[in-house]
PDB file of C-alpha atoms in Angstrom:
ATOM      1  CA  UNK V   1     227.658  78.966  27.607  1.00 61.00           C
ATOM      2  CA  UNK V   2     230.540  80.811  27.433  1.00 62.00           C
ATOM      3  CA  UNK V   3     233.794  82.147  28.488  1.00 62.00           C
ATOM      4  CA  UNK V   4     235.125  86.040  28.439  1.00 65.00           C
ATOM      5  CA  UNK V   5     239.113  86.416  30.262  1.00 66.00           C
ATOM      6  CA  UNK V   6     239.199  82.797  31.536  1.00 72.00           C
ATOM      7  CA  UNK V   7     235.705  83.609  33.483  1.00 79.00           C
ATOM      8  CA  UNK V   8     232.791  80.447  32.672  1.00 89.00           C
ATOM      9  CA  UNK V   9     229.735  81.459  32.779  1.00 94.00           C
ATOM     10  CA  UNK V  10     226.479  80.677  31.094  1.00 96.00           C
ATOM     11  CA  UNK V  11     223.118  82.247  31.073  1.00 95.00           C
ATOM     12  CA  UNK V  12     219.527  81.027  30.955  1.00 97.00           C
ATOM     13  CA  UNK V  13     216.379  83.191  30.490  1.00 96.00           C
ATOM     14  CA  UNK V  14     212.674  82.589  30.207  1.00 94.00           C
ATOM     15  CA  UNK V  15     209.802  84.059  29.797  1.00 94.00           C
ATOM     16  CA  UNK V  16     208.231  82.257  33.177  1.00 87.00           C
ATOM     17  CA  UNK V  17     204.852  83.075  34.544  1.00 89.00           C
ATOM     18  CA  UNK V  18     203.662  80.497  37.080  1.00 91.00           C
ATOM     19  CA  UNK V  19     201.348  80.637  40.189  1.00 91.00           C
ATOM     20  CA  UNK V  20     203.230  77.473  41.219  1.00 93.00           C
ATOM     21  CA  UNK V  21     203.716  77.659  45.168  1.00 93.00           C
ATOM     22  CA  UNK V  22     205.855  74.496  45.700  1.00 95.00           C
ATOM     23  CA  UNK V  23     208.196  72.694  43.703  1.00 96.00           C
ATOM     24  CA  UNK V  24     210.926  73.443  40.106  1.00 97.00           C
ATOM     25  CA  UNK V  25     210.301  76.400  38.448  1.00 96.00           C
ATOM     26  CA  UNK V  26     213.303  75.852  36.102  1.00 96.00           C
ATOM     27  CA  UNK V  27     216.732  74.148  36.304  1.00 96.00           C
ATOM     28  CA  UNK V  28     219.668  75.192  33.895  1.00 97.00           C
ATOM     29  CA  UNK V  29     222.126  72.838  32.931  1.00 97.00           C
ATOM     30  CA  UNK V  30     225.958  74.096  34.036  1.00 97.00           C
ATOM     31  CA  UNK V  31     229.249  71.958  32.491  1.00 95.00           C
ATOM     32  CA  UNK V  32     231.375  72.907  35.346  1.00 95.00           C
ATOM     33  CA  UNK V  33     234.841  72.406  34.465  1.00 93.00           C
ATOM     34  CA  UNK V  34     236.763  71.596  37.959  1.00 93.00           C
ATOM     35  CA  UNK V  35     236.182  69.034  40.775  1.00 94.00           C
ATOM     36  CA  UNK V  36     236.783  71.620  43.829  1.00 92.00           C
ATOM     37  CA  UNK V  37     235.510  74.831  42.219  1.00 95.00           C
ATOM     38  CA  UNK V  38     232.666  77.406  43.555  1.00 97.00           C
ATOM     39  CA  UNK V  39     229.545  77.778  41.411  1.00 97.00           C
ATOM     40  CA  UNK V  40     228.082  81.350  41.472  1.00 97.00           C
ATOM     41  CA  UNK V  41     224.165  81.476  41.125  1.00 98.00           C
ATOM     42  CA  UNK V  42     222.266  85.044  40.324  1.00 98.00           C
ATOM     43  CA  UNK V  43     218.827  84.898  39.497  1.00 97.00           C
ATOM     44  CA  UNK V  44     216.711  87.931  38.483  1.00 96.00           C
ATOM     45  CA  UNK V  45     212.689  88.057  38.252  1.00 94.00           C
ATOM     46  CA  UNK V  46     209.924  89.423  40.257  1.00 92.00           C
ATOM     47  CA  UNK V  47     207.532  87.568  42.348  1.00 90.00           C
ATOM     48  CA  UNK V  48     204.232  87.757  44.505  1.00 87.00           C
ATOM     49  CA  UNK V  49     203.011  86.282  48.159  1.00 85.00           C
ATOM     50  CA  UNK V  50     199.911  86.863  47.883  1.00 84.00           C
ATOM     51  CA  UNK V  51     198.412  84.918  51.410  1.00 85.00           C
ATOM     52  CA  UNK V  52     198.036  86.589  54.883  1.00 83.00           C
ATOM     53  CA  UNK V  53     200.147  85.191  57.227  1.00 86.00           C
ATOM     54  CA  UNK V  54     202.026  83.105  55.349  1.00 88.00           C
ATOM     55  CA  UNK V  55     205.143  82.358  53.698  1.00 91.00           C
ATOM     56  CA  UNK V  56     206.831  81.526  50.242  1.00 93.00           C
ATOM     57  CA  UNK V  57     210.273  80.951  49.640  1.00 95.00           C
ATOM     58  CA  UNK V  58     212.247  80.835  46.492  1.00 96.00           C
ATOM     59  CA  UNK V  59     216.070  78.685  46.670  1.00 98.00           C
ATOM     60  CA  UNK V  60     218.569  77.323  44.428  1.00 98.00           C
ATOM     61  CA  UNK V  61     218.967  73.539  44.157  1.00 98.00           C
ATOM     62  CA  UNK V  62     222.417  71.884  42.581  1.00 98.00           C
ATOM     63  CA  UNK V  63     221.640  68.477  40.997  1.00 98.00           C
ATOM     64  CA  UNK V  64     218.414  68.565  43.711  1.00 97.00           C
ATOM     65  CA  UNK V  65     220.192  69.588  46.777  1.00 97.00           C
ATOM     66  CA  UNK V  66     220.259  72.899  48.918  1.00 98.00           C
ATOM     67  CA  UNK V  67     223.687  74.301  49.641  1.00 97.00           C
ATOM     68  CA  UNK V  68     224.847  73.212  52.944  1.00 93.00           C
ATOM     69  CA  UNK V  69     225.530  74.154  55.700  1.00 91.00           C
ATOM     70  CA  UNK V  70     224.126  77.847  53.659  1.00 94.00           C
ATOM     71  CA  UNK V  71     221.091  77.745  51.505  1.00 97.00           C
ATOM     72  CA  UNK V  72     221.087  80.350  48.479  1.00 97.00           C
ATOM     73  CA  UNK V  73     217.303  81.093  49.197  1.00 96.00           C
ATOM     74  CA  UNK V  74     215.028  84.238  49.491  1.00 93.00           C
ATOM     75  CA  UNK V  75     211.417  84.381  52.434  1.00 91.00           C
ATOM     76  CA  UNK V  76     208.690  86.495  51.348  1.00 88.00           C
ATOM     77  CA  UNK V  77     206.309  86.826  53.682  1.00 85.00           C
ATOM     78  CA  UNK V  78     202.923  89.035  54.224  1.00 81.00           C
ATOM     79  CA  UNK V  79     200.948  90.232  57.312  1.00 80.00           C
ATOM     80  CA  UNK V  80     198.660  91.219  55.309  1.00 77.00           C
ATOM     81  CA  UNK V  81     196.811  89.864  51.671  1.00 66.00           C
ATOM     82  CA  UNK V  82     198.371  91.864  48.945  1.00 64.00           C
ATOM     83  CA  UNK V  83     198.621  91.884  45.229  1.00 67.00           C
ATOM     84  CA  UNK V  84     201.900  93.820  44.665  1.00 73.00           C
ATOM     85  CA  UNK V  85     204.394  92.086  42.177  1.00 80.00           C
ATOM     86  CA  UNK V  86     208.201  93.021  43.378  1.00 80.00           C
ATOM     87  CA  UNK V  87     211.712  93.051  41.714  1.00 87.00           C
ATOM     88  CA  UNK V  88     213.720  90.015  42.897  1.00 88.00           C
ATOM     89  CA  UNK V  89     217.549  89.239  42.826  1.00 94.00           C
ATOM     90  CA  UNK V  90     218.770  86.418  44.648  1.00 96.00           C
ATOM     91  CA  UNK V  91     222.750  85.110  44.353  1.00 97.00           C
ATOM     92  CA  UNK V  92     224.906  83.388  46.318  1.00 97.00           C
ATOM     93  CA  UNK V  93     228.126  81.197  46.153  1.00 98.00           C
ATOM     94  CA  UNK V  94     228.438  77.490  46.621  1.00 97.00           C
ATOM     95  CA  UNK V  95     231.398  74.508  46.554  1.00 97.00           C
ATOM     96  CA  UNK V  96     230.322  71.628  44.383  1.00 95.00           C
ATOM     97  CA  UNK V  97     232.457  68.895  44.362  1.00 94.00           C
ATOM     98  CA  UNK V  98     232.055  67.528  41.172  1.00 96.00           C
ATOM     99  CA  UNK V  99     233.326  68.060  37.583  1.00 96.00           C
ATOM    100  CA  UNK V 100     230.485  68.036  34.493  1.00 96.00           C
ATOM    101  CA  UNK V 101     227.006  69.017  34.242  1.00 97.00           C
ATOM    102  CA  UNK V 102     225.516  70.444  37.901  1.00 98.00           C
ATOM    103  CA  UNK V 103     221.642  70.946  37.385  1.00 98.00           C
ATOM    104  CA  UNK V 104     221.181  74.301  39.416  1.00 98.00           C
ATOM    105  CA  UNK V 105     217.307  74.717  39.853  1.00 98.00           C
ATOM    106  CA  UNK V 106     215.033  77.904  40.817  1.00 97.00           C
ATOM    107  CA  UNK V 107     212.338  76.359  43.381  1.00 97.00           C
ATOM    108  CA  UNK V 108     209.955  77.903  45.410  1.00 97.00           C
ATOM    109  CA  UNK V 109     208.204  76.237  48.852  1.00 96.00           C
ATOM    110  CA  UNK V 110     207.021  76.643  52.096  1.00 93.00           C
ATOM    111  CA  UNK V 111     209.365  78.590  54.740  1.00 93.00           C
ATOM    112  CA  UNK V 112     209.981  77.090  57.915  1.00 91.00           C
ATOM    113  CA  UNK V 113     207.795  77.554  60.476  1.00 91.00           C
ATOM    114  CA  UNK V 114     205.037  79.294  58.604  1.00 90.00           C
ATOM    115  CA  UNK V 115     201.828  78.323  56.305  1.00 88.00           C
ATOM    116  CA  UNK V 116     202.425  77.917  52.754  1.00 90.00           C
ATOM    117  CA  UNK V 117     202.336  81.403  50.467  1.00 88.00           C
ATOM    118  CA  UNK V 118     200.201  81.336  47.294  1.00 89.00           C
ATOM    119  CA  UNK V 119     203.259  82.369  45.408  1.00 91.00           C
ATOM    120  CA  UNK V 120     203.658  83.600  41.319  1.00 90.00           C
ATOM    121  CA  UNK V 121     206.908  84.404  39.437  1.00 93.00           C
ATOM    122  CA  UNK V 122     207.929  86.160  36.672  1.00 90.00           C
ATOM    123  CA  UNK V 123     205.106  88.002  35.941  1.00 88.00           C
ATOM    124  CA  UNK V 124     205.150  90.154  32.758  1.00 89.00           C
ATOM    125  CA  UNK V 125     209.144  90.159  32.846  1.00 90.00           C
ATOM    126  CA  UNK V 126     212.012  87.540  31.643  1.00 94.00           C
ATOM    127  CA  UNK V 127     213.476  85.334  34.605  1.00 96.00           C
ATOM    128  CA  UNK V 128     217.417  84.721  34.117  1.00 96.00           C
ATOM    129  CA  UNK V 129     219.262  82.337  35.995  1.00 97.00           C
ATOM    130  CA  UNK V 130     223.617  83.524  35.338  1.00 97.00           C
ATOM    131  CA  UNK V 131     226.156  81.037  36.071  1.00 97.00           C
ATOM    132  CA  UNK V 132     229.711  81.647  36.847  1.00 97.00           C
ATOM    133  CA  UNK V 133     232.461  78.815  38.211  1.00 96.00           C
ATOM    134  CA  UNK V 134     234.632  80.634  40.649  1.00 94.00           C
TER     135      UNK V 134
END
């Protein structure tokens, strides 16, 4: 955690490297401050789709739930089998109505509408998830 000019952020970084195609990759723990502020997700890592015709997608959660009525997500998906690994930043603001600790998670699934991807993160690089209350 931590605070630089009145700004609150906090940072979390791993050294993830999962084939996991569905499901919580991570979560970071966030003690937001306010009861009407925004919460400002970045998240840095690479990642694979690695199925023809089909289709992985990587989101942010906040205590288990998708922003709404706009997700903070990321679609990867491949025509063709491939094994290329690619650079990945995904960010995006959302309102939380709450005041303490917001869970904001890095998942990856199915996309709508498509087969699921055989998806990996985080290969051979550290995955950071940034935090900022607006």
């Amino acid at each position: 955690d931590g605070s630089i000019g009145g700004r609150h952020f906090k940072e979390c970084a791993w050294k993830l490297s999962t084939h996991t195609n569905s499901g919580l990759l991570q979560d970071c723990k966030f003690n937001k401050s306010k009861n009407d502020s925004y919460l400002m997700v970045s998240i840095s890592s690479n990642i694979y789709q690695g199925k023809a015709h089909a289709c992985s997608r990587w989101f942010v959660t906040f205590d288990g739930n998708e922003c709404s009525p706009y997700p903070i997500d990321h679609s990867y998906y491949r025509n063709t089998a491939n094994d290329d690994y690619i650079p990945f930043t995904m960010k995006g603001v959302c309102k939380i109505n709450k005041s303490g600790v917001v869970s904001v998670g890095y998942n990856v699934g199915k996309c709508f509408g498509h087969p699921l991807g055989d998806a990996y993160t985080g290969w051979n690089q550290v995955t950071r998830i940034v935090i900022e209350e607006l």
